[in-house]
Coordinates of C-alpha atoms and ligand atoms in Angstrom, one line a residue:
Chain F
M21 CA -229.0 -87.6 14.3
S22 CA -228.8 -85.1 11.5
V23 CA -229.0 -81.3 12.1
P24 CA -232.6 -80.2 12.4
A25 CA -233.9 -78.0 9.6
V26 CA -235.2 -75.5 12.1
E27 CA -234.4 -75.2 15.7
V28 CA -236.2 -72.7 17.9
T29 CA -235.0 -72.4 21.5
N30 CA -236.8 -70.5 24.2
L31 CA -238.0 -67.9 21.7
T32 CA -239.7 -64.8 23.1
K33 CA -240.9 -61.9 21.1
V34 CA -242.3 -58.8 22.7
F35 CA -243.7 -55.9 20.7
P36 CA -244.0 -52.5 22.3
V37 CA -247.5 -51.0 21.8
S38 CA -247.7 -47.3 21.2
L39 CA -245.5 -45.0 23.2
R40 CA -246.9 -46.0 26.6
K41 CA -245.3 -48.8 28.6
E42 CA -247.4 -51.5 27.1
Y43 CA -246.3 -54.7 25.5
V44 CA -247.7 -57.5 23.5
V45 CA -246.1 -60.8 24.1
A46 CA -246.5 -62.3 20.7
V47 CA -244.3 -65.4 21.3
D48 CA -243.6 -66.7 24.8
N49 CA -240.7 -69.0 25.5
L50 CA -241.4 -71.1 22.5
S51 CA -239.2 -74.1 21.7
F52 CA -239.6 -76.7 19.0
Q53 CA -237.7 -78.2 16.1
V54 CA -238.4 -79.2 12.6
N55 CA -236.5 -82.4 11.7
A56 CA -234.8 -82.6 8.4
G57 CA -237.0 -84.1 5.8
E58 CA -240.2 -83.7 7.8
V59 CA -243.3 -81.6 7.4
Y60 CA -244.0 -79.6 10.5
G61 CA -247.2 -77.7 11.1
L62 CA -247.6 -74.9 13.5
I63 CA -251.2 -74.6 14.2
G64 CA -253.1 -72.0 16.2
P65 CA -255.8 -69.3 16.0
N66 CA -255.4 -65.8 14.6
G67 CA -252.9 -63.8 16.5
S68 CA -251.3 -66.7 18.3
G69 CA -247.8 -65.8 17.1
K70 CA -247.3 -68.1 14.1
S71 CA -246.2 -65.5 11.6
T72 CA -244.1 -63.8 14.2
S73 CA -242.2 -67.1 14.9
M74 CA -241.6 -67.6 11.2
K75 CA -240.3 -64.1 10.7
V76 CA -237.8 -64.6 13.5
V77 CA -236.7 -67.9 12.0
L78 CA -236.2 -66.1 8.7
G79 CA -234.2 -63.3 10.2
L80 CA -236.8 -60.6 9.3
M81 CA -237.2 -59.9 13.0
A82 CA -234.8 -60.2 15.9
P83 CA -235.8 -62.3 18.9
T84 CA -236.4 -60.5 22.2
E85 CA -235.0 -63.6 23.8
G86 CA -233.9 -67.0 22.7
E87 CA -232.5 -68.1 19.4
T88 CA -233.4 -69.7 16.1
R89 CA -231.2 -71.8 13.8
I90 CA -231.6 -73.1 10.3
F91 CA -229.6 -76.2 9.6
G92 CA -227.4 -75.2 12.5
V93 CA -226.7 -71.7 11.2
S94 CA -228.1 -68.7 13.2
S95 CA -231.0 -67.0 11.5
R96 CA -229.1 -63.7 11.8
D97 CA -226.5 -65.0 9.4
V98 CA -227.4 -64.1 5.8
R99 CA -225.9 -67.4 4.7
A100 CA -228.7 -69.3 6.4
R101 CA -231.0 -68.0 3.8
N102 CA -229.3 -69.9 1.0
D103 CA -231.3 -72.9 2.2
I104 CA -234.7 -71.3 2.7
G105 CA -237.6 -70.6 0.5
F106 CA -240.3 -68.5 2.0
L107 CA -244.0 -67.9 1.1
P108 CA -245.5 -65.1 3.2
E109 CA -249.2 -64.9 4.0
N110 CA -251.2 -63.4 1.2
P111 CA -248.2 -62.7 -0.9
Y112 CA -248.1 -60.0 -3.5
F113 CA -245.2 -59.6 -5.8
Y114 CA -244.2 -56.9 -8.3
K115 CA -247.3 -56.4 -10.3
H116 CA -245.3 -55.1 -13.2
L117 CA -243.4 -58.4 -13.7
S118 CA -244.8 -61.4 -15.5
G119 CA -244.8 -64.8 -13.8
A120 CA -241.6 -65.9 -15.6
E121 CA -239.9 -62.5 -14.9
T122 CA -240.8 -62.9 -11.2
L123 CA -239.0 -66.2 -11.0
K124 CA -236.1 -64.8 -12.9
F125 CA -235.8 -62.0 -10.4
Y126 CA -235.7 -64.2 -7.4
G127 CA -233.4 -66.7 -9.1
K128 CA -230.9 -63.9 -9.8
L129 CA -231.1 -62.8 -6.2
C130 CA -230.0 -66.3 -5.3
G131 CA -227.1 -66.0 -7.7
M132 CA -228.5 -68.2 -10.4
R133 CA -228.2 -67.4 -14.1
G134 CA -228.1 -68.6 -17.6
R135 CA -229.2 -72.1 -18.7
D136 CA -229.6 -73.3 -15.1
L137 CA -231.9 -70.5 -14.2
K138 CA -233.9 -70.8 -17.4
D139 CA -234.4 -74.6 -17.0
R140 CA -235.4 -74.1 -13.3
I141 CA -238.0 -71.5 -14.2
G142 CA -239.5 -73.8 -16.8
E143 CA -239.5 -76.7 -14.3
L144 CA -241.2 -74.7 -11.6
L145 CA -243.8 -73.2 -13.9
E146 CA -244.7 -76.7 -14.9
L147 CA -244.7 -77.9 -11.3
V148 CA -247.2 -75.2 -10.1
G149 CA -249.2 -75.4 -13.3
L150 CA -248.7 -71.8 -14.5
E151 CA -247.0 -72.3 -17.9
H152 CA -250.0 -70.9 -19.7
A153 CA -249.8 -67.7 -17.7
K154 CA -246.0 -67.2 -17.5
D155 CA -246.0 -64.1 -19.7
R156 CA -248.9 -62.4 -18.0
R157 CA -248.2 -59.6 -15.5
L158 CA -248.9 -60.6 -11.9
G159 CA -251.3 -57.6 -11.7
G160 CA -253.8 -59.9 -13.5
Y161 CA -253.2 -63.0 -11.5
S162 CA -255.9 -64.5 -9.3
K163 CA -255.2 -65.2 -5.6
G164 CA -254.7 -68.8 -6.2
M165 CA -252.3 -68.1 -9.0
L166 CA -250.3 -65.7 -6.8
Q167 CA -250.1 -68.3 -4.1
R168 CA -248.7 -70.8 -6.6
I169 CA -246.2 -68.4 -8.2
G170 CA -245.2 -67.6 -4.6
L171 CA -244.5 -71.2 -4.0
A172 CA -242.5 -71.4 -7.2
Q173 CA -240.5 -68.4 -6.1
A174 CA -239.8 -70.0 -2.7
L175 CA -238.4 -73.1 -4.5
I176 CA -236.3 -71.3 -7.1
Q177 CA -232.8 -72.0 -5.7
R178 CA -233.7 -75.6 -4.7
P179 CA -233.7 -74.8 -0.9
R180 CA -233.5 -77.6 1.6
L181 CA -236.2 -76.0 3.7
V182 CA -239.4 -74.2 2.7
I183 CA -241.4 -72.0 5.1
L184 CA -245.0 -71.5 4.2
D185 CA -247.2 -69.1 6.1
E186 CA -250.8 -70.1 5.5
P187 CA -250.2 -71.7 2.2
T188 CA -253.8 -72.6 1.6
A189 CA -255.5 -69.4 2.9
G190 CA -257.9 -67.9 0.5
V191 CA -257.4 -70.7 -2.0
D192 CA -260.4 -72.7 -3.2
P193 CA -260.6 -76.4 -2.3
V194 CA -259.2 -77.6 -5.6
G195 CA -256.4 -75.1 -5.4
S196 CA -255.6 -76.1 -1.8
R197 CA -255.6 -79.7 -2.8
Q198 CA -253.0 -78.9 -5.4
I199 CA -250.9 -77.1 -2.9
R200 CA -251.1 -80.0 -0.4
D201 CA -250.1 -82.4 -3.2
L202 CA -247.1 -80.1 -3.9
I203 CA -246.1 -80.2 -0.2
L204 CA -246.2 -84.0 -0.2
K205 CA -244.1 -84.0 -3.4
L206 CA -241.5 -81.7 -1.7
K207 CA -241.4 -84.1 1.2
E208 CA -240.8 -87.0 -1.2
D209 CA -237.9 -85.0 -2.6
G210 CA -236.4 -84.8 0.8
I211 CA -237.2 -81.1 1.4
S212 CA -238.1 -80.1 4.9
V213 CA -241.3 -78.0 5.3
F214 CA -242.3 -75.7 8.1
L215 CA -245.8 -74.4 7.6
C216 CA -248.4 -72.8 9.7
S217 CA -252.1 -72.6 9.5
H218 CA -255.3 -72.0 11.4
L219 CA -257.2 -74.3 9.1
L220 CA -256.6 -77.7 10.6
E221 CA -258.2 -80.0 8.1
Q222 CA -256.1 -78.4 5.4
V223 CA -252.8 -79.4 6.9
Q224 CA -253.3 -82.4 9.1
E225 CA -252.9 -84.8 6.3
V226 CA -249.5 -83.4 5.1
C227 CA -247.9 -82.9 8.5
D228 CA -245.6 -85.4 10.1
E229 CA -245.6 -83.5 13.3
V230 CA -247.7 -80.6 14.6
G231 CA -247.3 -78.1 17.3
I232 CA -250.4 -76.3 18.7
I233 CA -249.7 -72.7 19.6
F234 CA -252.0 -70.5 21.5
E235 CA -251.2 -67.0 22.8
G236 CA -247.6 -67.4 21.9
R237 CA -247.1 -70.6 23.9
M238 CA -246.7 -74.2 22.7
R239 CA -249.7 -76.1 24.1
R240 CA -249.3 -79.6 22.6
E241 CA -246.7 -81.0 20.3
G242 CA -246.1 -84.4 18.7
K243 CA -247.0 -86.8 16.0
L244 CA -250.4 -86.2 14.7
E245 CA -251.8 -89.7 15.6
D246 CA -250.5 -89.4 19.2
L247 CA -252.0 -86.0 19.7
V248 CA -255.5 -86.8 18.5
S249 CA -256.2 -90.1 20.1
I250 CA -258.0 -89.9 23.4
G251 CA -257.3 -92.8 25.7
N252 CA -260.7 -93.5 27.2
Q253 CA -262.8 -92.9 24.1
T254 CA -263.6 -95.1 21.2
S255 CA -265.1 -93.9 18.0
L256 CA -267.2 -95.9 15.6
V257 CA -267.5 -94.6 12.1
L258 CA -270.2 -96.3 10.1
E259 CA -270.8 -96.1 6.5
N260 CA -274.2 -96.5 5.0
A261 CA -275.8 -97.1 8.4
S262 CA -279.6 -96.9 8.5
S263 CA -281.1 -94.7 11.1
E264 CA -282.7 -97.7 12.7
L265 CA -279.3 -99.3 13.2
V266 CA -278.0 -96.1 14.8
D267 CA -281.1 -96.0 17.1
K268 CA -280.5 -99.6 18.0
I269 CA -276.9 -99.0 19.0
E270 CA -277.9 -96.0 21.1
R271 CA -280.4 -98.1 22.9
L272 CA -277.9 -100.8 23.5
I273 CA -275.5 -98.3 25.1
E274 CA -278.3 -97.0 27.4
T275 CA -279.4 -100.5 28.5
E276 CA -276.2 -102.5 28.6
G277 CA -273.6 -99.7 28.6
D278 CA -272.3 -100.3 32.1
G279 CA -271.3 -96.8 32.6
A280 CA -270.4 -96.1 29.0
E281 CA -271.8 -92.9 27.6
L282 CA -272.5 -91.7 24.1
V283 CA -270.4 -88.5 23.9
E284 CA -271.0 -87.5 20.4
K285 CA -273.0 -88.4 17.4
G286 CA -273.1 -87.0 13.9
N287 CA -271.0 -86.8 10.9
P288 CA -267.3 -87.2 11.8
R289 CA -265.4 -84.0 12.2
T290 CA -261.7 -83.5 12.3
T291 CA -260.6 -84.7 15.7
L292 CA -257.8 -82.2 15.7
E293 CA -260.3 -79.4 15.3
R294 CA -262.1 -80.6 18.3
M295 CA -259.0 -80.6 20.3
F296 CA -258.1 -77.1 19.1
I297 CA -261.5 -75.8 20.3
R298 CA -261.1 -77.6 23.6
I299 CA -257.7 -76.0 24.3
A300 CA -259.0 -72.5 23.3
S301 CA -262.2 -72.8 25.5
S302 CA -260.4 -74.3 28.5
E303 CA -258.0 -71.4 28.3
K304 CA -261.0 -69.0 28.3
Q305 CA -262.5 -70.7 31.3
E306 CA -259.3 -70.5 33.3
K307 CA -259.2 -66.8 32.6
E308 CA -262.7 -66.3 33.6
E309 CA -262.2 -68.2 36.8
N310 CA -259.2 -66.1 37.7
Chain P
M29 CA -234.1 -86.8 -4.4
A30 CA -231.7 -86.5 -7.4
D31 CA -233.1 -83.0 -7.9
S32 CA -232.2 -81.7 -4.5
E33 CA -228.8 -83.4 -4.3
P34 CA -226.7 -80.5 -5.5
A35 CA -228.6 -78.2 -3.2
N36 CA -227.5 -80.2 -0.2
Q37 CA -223.8 -79.8 -1.1
K38 CA -224.1 -76.1 -1.6
P39 CA -221.2 -74.3 0.1
A40 CA -222.6 -72.3 2.9
G41 CA -220.0 -69.5 2.6
R42 CA -221.0 -68.4 -0.8
T43 CA -222.9 -65.2 0.0
A44 CA -221.2 -63.6 3.0
L45 CA -219.8 -60.7 0.9
I46 CA -221.7 -57.9 -0.7
S47 CA -222.6 -58.9 -4.3
V48 CA -222.6 -56.5 -7.3
G49 CA -224.9 -59.0 -9.1
R50 CA -227.6 -58.8 -6.5
I51 CA -227.4 -55.0 -6.3
W52 CA -227.7 -54.9 -10.0
T53 CA -230.7 -57.3 -10.0
I54 CA -232.6 -55.1 -7.6
A55 CA -231.6 -52.0 -9.4
A56 CA -232.7 -53.5 -12.7
S57 CA -236.1 -54.5 -11.3
T58 CA -236.5 -51.0 -9.8
F59 CA -235.7 -49.6 -13.2
T60 CA -238.3 -51.8 -14.9
Q61 CA -240.8 -50.9 -12.2
L62 CA -240.4 -47.2 -12.8
V63 CA -240.4 -47.6 -16.5
R64 CA -243.5 -49.7 -16.5
M65 CA -245.2 -47.0 -14.3
K66 CA -244.9 -45.0 -17.5
T67 CA -242.6 -42.4 -16.1
F68 CA -241.0 -41.8 -19.4
Y69 CA -244.1 -40.2 -20.7
F70 CA -242.7 -37.2 -18.9
L71 CA -240.1 -36.9 -21.7
L72 CA -242.8 -36.4 -24.3
A73 CA -244.3 -33.6 -22.3
F74 CA -240.8 -32.1 -22.0
A75 CA -240.3 -32.2 -25.8
V76 CA -243.6 -30.5 -26.4
L77 CA -242.9 -27.8 -23.8
L78 CA -239.5 -27.1 -25.4
V79 CA -240.9 -26.8 -28.9
A80 CA -243.6 -24.5 -27.6
A81 CA -241.0 -22.3 -25.8
G82 CA -238.7 -22.4 -28.8
N83 CA -241.4 -20.9 -31.1
L84 CA -242.5 -18.1 -28.9
N85 CA -240.4 -15.6 -30.9
I86 CA -242.6 -12.6 -31.0
L87 CA -241.6 -11.0 -27.8
F88 CA -237.9 -11.4 -27.6
S89 CA -234.7 -10.6 -29.4
A90 CA -232.7 -13.6 -30.7
V91 CA -230.3 -13.5 -27.8
E92 CA -233.2 -13.3 -25.3
Q93 CA -235.0 -16.0 -27.0
L94 CA -232.1 -18.5 -26.9
S95 CA -231.4 -17.8 -23.3
M96 CA -235.0 -18.3 -22.5
I97 CA -235.0 -21.7 -24.2
K98 CA -232.0 -22.6 -22.1
K99 CA -233.5 -21.4 -18.8
V100 CA -236.8 -23.2 -19.4
S101 CA -235.1 -26.4 -20.4
F102 CA -232.6 -26.6 -17.6
G103 CA -235.3 -25.4 -15.1
T104 CA -237.5 -28.3 -16.2
M105 CA -234.7 -30.8 -16.1
D106 CA -233.8 -29.7 -12.6
L107 CA -237.4 -29.8 -11.4
F108 CA -237.9 -33.2 -12.9
A109 CA -234.8 -34.6 -11.4
W110 CA -235.3 -33.6 -7.8
L111 CA -239.0 -34.1 -7.7
F112 CA -238.7 -37.5 -9.3
A113 CA -235.8 -38.4 -6.9
I114 CA -238.1 -37.6 -3.9
V115 CA -241.3 -39.1 -5.1
A116 CA -240.0 -42.3 -6.7
T117 CA -237.7 -43.0 -3.8
A118 CA -240.3 -42.3 -1.2
L119 CA -242.8 -44.6 -2.8
L120 CA -240.6 -47.6 -3.5
I121 CA -239.7 -49.0 -0.1
P122 CA -243.1 -48.6 1.7
R123 CA -244.6 -50.2 -1.4
D124 CA -242.4 -53.2 -1.1
L125 CA -243.3 -53.4 2.5
E126 CA -247.0 -53.2 2.0
D127 CA -247.0 -55.8 -0.7
R128 CA -244.8 -58.0 1.5
T129 CA -242.4 -58.2 -1.5
L130 CA -239.7 -57.1 0.9
Y131 CA -240.2 -60.3 3.0
T132 CA -239.6 -62.5 0.0
I133 CA -236.6 -60.5 -1.1
L134 CA -234.9 -60.3 2.3
S135 CA -235.6 -64.0 2.9
K136 CA -233.4 -64.8 -0.1
P137 CA -229.7 -64.4 0.7
V138 CA -229.8 -60.7 0.1
L139 CA -228.0 -58.2 2.4
R140 CA -230.0 -55.2 3.5
I141 CA -227.3 -52.8 2.1
E142 CA -227.7 -54.5 -1.2
Y143 CA -231.4 -53.8 -1.2
L144 CA -231.0 -50.2 -0.3
L145 CA -228.2 -49.6 -2.8
G146 CA -230.2 -51.4 -5.5
K147 CA -233.2 -49.2 -5.0
L148 CA -231.1 -46.0 -5.0
I149 CA -229.2 -47.1 -8.2
G150 CA -232.4 -48.0 -9.9
V151 CA -233.9 -44.6 -9.3
L152 CA -230.7 -42.8 -10.3
V153 CA -230.4 -44.7 -13.6
V154 CA -233.9 -43.7 -14.5
I155 CA -233.0 -40.0 -13.7
L156 CA -229.8 -40.2 -15.6
L157 CA -231.3 -41.7 -18.7
S158 CA -234.2 -39.1 -18.6
L159 CA -231.7 -36.2 -18.1
V160 CA -229.6 -37.4 -21.0
T161 CA -232.6 -37.8 -23.3
M162 CA -233.9 -34.4 -22.3
F163 CA -230.5 -32.9 -22.9
V164 CA -230.3 -34.4 -26.4
I165 CA -233.8 -33.1 -27.2
F166 CA -232.8 -29.7 -25.9
S167 CA -229.5 -29.7 -27.8
A168 CA -231.1 -30.5 -31.0
L169 CA -233.7 -27.7 -30.6
L170 CA -231.2 -25.1 -29.4
H171 CA -228.9 -25.9 -32.3
I172 CA -231.7 -25.6 -34.8
R173 CA -232.9 -22.3 -33.3
T174 CA -229.4 -20.9 -33.1
I175 CA -228.7 -21.5 -36.8
D176 CA -232.1 -20.2 -37.6
F177 CA -231.6 -17.0 -35.8
L178 CA -228.1 -16.6 -37.2
H179 CA -229.4 -16.7 -40.7
T180 CA -232.4 -14.4 -40.2
E181 CA -230.6 -11.8 -38.1
V182 CA -227.7 -11.6 -40.4
A183 CA -230.0 -11.3 -43.3
I184 CA -232.0 -8.5 -41.6
L185 CA -228.8 -6.6 -40.7
E186 CA -227.4 -6.9 -44.1
Q187 CA -230.5 -5.7 -45.7
A188 CA -230.5 -2.7 -43.3
G189 CA -227.0 -2.0 -44.6
R190 CA -225.2 -2.3 -41.2
S191 CA -221.4 -2.5 -41.1
Q192 CA -219.6 -5.8 -41.2
E193 CA -218.3 -5.3 -37.6
M194 CA -221.8 -4.9 -36.4
I195 CA -223.1 -7.9 -38.1
Q196 CA -220.1 -9.9 -36.8
A197 CA -220.8 -8.8 -33.3
E198 CA -224.4 -9.8 -33.5
A199 CA -223.5 -13.2 -34.9
E200 CA -221.0 -13.7 -32.1
A201 CA -223.6 -12.8 -29.5
I202 CA -226.0 -15.3 -30.9
I203 CA -223.4 -18.1 -31.1
A204 CA -222.4 -17.4 -27.5
Q205 CA -225.9 -18.3 -26.5
G206 CA -225.8 -21.5 -28.5
L207 CA -224.7 -25.0 -27.6
R208 CA -221.5 -25.3 -25.5
K209 CA -220.0 -28.5 -24.2
E210 CA -219.7 -27.0 -20.8
M211 CA -223.5 -27.6 -20.5
W212 CA -222.7 -31.2 -19.7
V213 CA -221.3 -29.9 -16.4
A214 CA -224.7 -28.3 -15.7
L215 CA -226.3 -31.6 -16.4
W216 CA -223.9 -33.3 -14.1
A217 CA -224.7 -30.8 -11.3
I218 CA -228.4 -31.5 -11.7
F219 CA -227.8 -35.2 -11.6
L220 CA -225.6 -35.0 -8.5
K221 CA -228.2 -32.9 -6.8
S222 CA -230.9 -35.5 -7.4
A223 CA -228.6 -38.2 -6.2
V224 CA -228.2 -36.4 -2.9
V225 CA -232.0 -35.8 -2.7
A226 CA -232.6 -39.5 -3.4
S227 CA -230.3 -40.6 -0.7
V228 CA -231.8 -38.2 1.8
T229 CA -235.2 -39.6 0.9
I230 CA -234.0 -43.2 1.2
F231 CA -232.8 -42.5 4.6
L232 CA -236.1 -40.9 5.6
S233 CA -238.1 -43.7 4.2
T234 CA -236.2 -46.2 6.4
I235 CA -237.4 -44.3 9.5
A236 CA -240.9 -43.3 8.4
S237 CA -243.7 -45.7 7.6
S238 CA -245.6 -43.4 5.3
S239 CA -244.6 -42.2 1.9
L240 CA -246.4 -38.9 2.4
F241 CA -244.4 -38.1 5.5
T242 CA -241.2 -38.9 3.7
I243 CA -242.1 -36.8 0.7
I244 CA -243.0 -33.8 2.8
I245 CA -240.0 -33.9 5.0
S246 CA -237.6 -34.5 2.2
T247 CA -239.1 -31.6 0.3
I248 CA -238.7 -29.4 3.4
I249 CA -235.1 -30.5 3.7
F250 CA -234.6 -29.7 0.1
L251 CA -236.0 -26.2 0.4
V252 CA -234.2 -25.4 3.6
G253 CA -231.0 -26.9 2.1
H254 CA -231.0 -24.0 -0.4
A255 CA -230.7 -21.5 2.4
S256 CA -228.7 -23.5 4.9
Q257 CA -225.5 -21.5 4.4
M258 CA -227.4 -18.3 4.9
M259 CA -229.0 -19.6 8.0
I260 CA -225.8 -20.8 9.5
D261 CA -224.1 -17.5 8.9
F262 CA -227.0 -15.7 10.4
W263 CA -226.9 -17.8 13.6
K264 CA -223.2 -17.4 13.9
D265 CA -223.5 -13.6 13.6
Q266 CA -226.2 -13.5 16.2
F267 CA -224.6 -15.8 18.8
V268 CA -220.9 -15.3 18.2
D269 CA -219.6 -17.0 21.3
N270 CA -222.3 -19.5 22.0
I271 CA -220.8 -22.9 21.8
V272 CA -224.2 -24.6 21.8
V273 CA -225.2 -22.7 18.7
K274 CA -221.9 -23.5 17.1
M275 CA -222.5 -27.2 17.7
L276 CA -226.1 -26.9 16.5
A277 CA -224.9 -25.2 13.4
G278 CA -222.4 -27.9 12.7
L279 CA -225.0 -30.6 13.2
F280 CA -227.4 -28.7 10.9
R281 CA -224.7 -28.5 8.3
I282 CA -224.4 -32.3 8.3
I283 CA -228.1 -33.1 8.5
V284 CA -229.2 -30.6 5.9
P285 CA -227.2 -30.9 2.8
D286 CA -226.1 -27.6 1.3
Y287 CA -228.0 -27.7 -1.9
Q288 CA -226.6 -24.3 -2.8
I289 CA -223.4 -26.0 -4.0
F290 CA -225.2 -27.0 -7.2
S291 CA -226.6 -23.7 -8.1
F292 CA -223.6 -22.5 -10.1
Y293 CA -224.9 -24.5 -13.0
E294 CA -227.3 -21.7 -13.7
G295 CA -224.4 -19.4 -14.6
I296 CA -222.8 -22.1 -16.8
I297 CA -225.8 -22.4 -19.1
L298 CA -225.9 -18.7 -19.6
G299 CA -222.3 -18.7 -20.7
E300 CA -220.1 -18.2 -17.6
K301 CA -216.8 -20.0 -17.3
V302 CA -216.6 -23.4 -15.7
L303 CA -214.3 -23.4 -12.7
P304 CA -212.9 -26.9 -12.4
H305 CA -212.3 -26.8 -8.7
L306 CA -216.0 -26.0 -8.2
V307 CA -216.9 -29.1 -10.2
W308 CA -214.6 -31.3 -8.2
S309 CA -215.7 -30.0 -4.9
M310 CA -219.3 -30.4 -5.9
T311 CA -218.7 -33.9 -7.0
G312 CA -216.8 -34.7 -3.8
M313 CA -219.5 -33.1 -1.5
S314 CA -222.2 -35.0 -3.3
L315 CA -220.5 -38.4 -2.9
F316 CA -219.9 -37.5 0.8
Y317 CA -223.6 -36.7 1.3
V318 CA -224.8 -39.8 -0.5
G319 CA -222.4 -41.9 1.5
V320 CA -223.5 -40.4 4.8
F321 CA -227.2 -40.7 4.2
L322 CA -226.8 -44.3 2.9
L323 CA -224.9 -45.2 6.0
L324 CA -227.5 -43.6 8.2
G325 CA -230.2 -45.4 6.3
L326 CA -228.4 -48.6 6.6
L327 CA -228.0 -48.1 10.4
V328 CA -231.7 -47.8 10.7
F329 CA -232.6 -50.5 8.1
F330 CA -230.1 -53.0 9.5
D331 CA -232.1 -53.6 12.7
K332 CA -235.5 -52.8 11.2
E333 CA -238.2 -55.4 11.8
F334 CA -240.9 -56.1 9.3
Ligands
LIG3 N1 -245.1 -55.6 14.1 C1 -245.9 -55.8 15.1 N2 -246.1 -54.8 16.0 C2 -246.9 -55.0 17.1 N3 -247.6 -56.1 17.3 C3 -247.4 -57.1 16.5 C4 -246.6 -57.0 15.3 N4 -246.6 -58.2 14.6 C5 -247.5 -59.0 15.3 N5 -247.9 -58.4 16.4 C6 -248.8 -59.0 17.4 O1 -248.3 -60.2 17.8 C7 -249.4 -61.2 17.9 C8 -249.1 -62.4 17.0 O2 -249.2 -62.0 15.7 P1 -248.9 -63.0 14.5 O3 -249.0 -62.2 13.2 O4 -247.7 -63.7 14.7 O5 -250.1 -64.0 14.6 P2 -250.5 -65.2 13.7 O6 -250.5 -66.4 14.5 O7 -249.7 -65.2 12.4 O8 -252.0 -64.8 13.3 P3 -252.8 -65.0 11.9 O9 -253.4 -66.4 11.9 O10 -253.9 -64.0 12.0 O11 -251.9 -64.7 10.8 C9 -250.6 -60.4 17.6 O12 -251.3 -60.1 18.8 C10 -250.2 -59.2 16.8 O13 -251.1 -58.1 17.1
LIG4 MG1 -250.1 -64.9 10.4

């Protein structure tokens, strides 16, 4: 098997809080890997340690314990960053630079120049649909535009891995559709993607594999289909069903169900979301019982 | 796939060493940032101030007038340089951090020392260019005024029927107040001082999280630094045999740069001789301070988490 794009082994990150002897365990013994060429989604509620894990992987933070590798190179080695493109959450860039200048700046930081850089900038502006705004300063960009220039910036040196922190947060449905299409295109090009989100519907269709993180610990992990199917349940999704038909089915279950029970009725929701809520609430229950 | 093929074969060892190109890229962007923040408007204000000062010729004699132009000009250049060094440097890094621009920069193959050096160089280039521009404006004005005074004074003295020697002496006194190439040394001193100030500030801003704190502490260090030698001497006199005090004084000497070493430029602009060994030792000391504070800054910044 080829080297995984990201390898996180027993990662723990503890933050001291104030001067007293208090600690926040942001990430707790987390292990997972992003296989080369795959899209991996780390999913969890606010404050569950997603951004922290990403920052350790990027070498912006040192792990308290454990280690992280990128294509086999330790995150602490600056060379690992040749292969990464990163889009932080709610990115802002230098307001005084235009879109094209921003890409030029990041390209130069990666050692690109001349024709190669110029062509790449044109290519990326087209890819993220910002050609019309390339000479405008970023101070005047909308949130969605910033997100897209951020994505272009992450891709400038043709990295093998892109790390996206909440790529669709604060972007309207159309914009987030575009971003998801872009992610799928990256995957087609053989680029590995490591993204995180708390908006499940937004990422489930692009992820090959997801990890569910809660309070710094990995709760579930695996292929999306495996995760969301529940063995003893069957769902029927009907289209254009009249309410009489639905009533009939319900009555049928009551009279001839033989123990079968109607658990849920309504417009289908993301199954992943349901699971997410279940994990969070069972966690809460456990806490209250203790 | 064809697109990402060359990326896959990228040699991994390419960026282990410090790269001048990357430092320069960061310095250039810092420069653009400061320029687009309209800092250079200050130069206009400077020119206006000088022209105003140069035309206040009611109260003073020619010699006094010229020396006032010089004092005001260099005083302003000095003030601009150190104040700008503190404020600009203190604002830059926290701003990058707040905007999360720092994340995107440091997640490219950029060494942290390259980032710090780039910021420092960017600020210093702005200061250097501003100083040179101010100096050119100043030189032009001083030159015009000197010739001006020479003509009018000589004419007045001739009309009054003074002796040739007297006229000669007055002319020489006026020329002595005019432009001298030694003034570049004064400009160099001002620049070096601001370089030290900027590196102290960069160090502080790697520790502190707020720009305001950095600005205040750096200003205090700047002010105290002008009296550091005096304070050290005072302590040593008070506690002659106290080893602790001696050590503290030594530490103090390193932590607080001796900004007094730059003050001899004030004599130079008024016509004193330039002592080469002073210039060399000032340059050496400045490089030493810049190096020490950059190193300290790097030590903090290297393990800093964002
Ligand atoms: N620099 C820091 N200092 C102290 N605590 C921190 C720091 N960074 C993160 N934390 C804490 O670590 C925990 C995880 O934060 P993190 O930003 O990783 O969450 P997240 O999953 O990205 O959340 P969100 O969805 O809101 O972005 C939180 O409790 C947060 O308060
Ligand atoms: Mg986050």
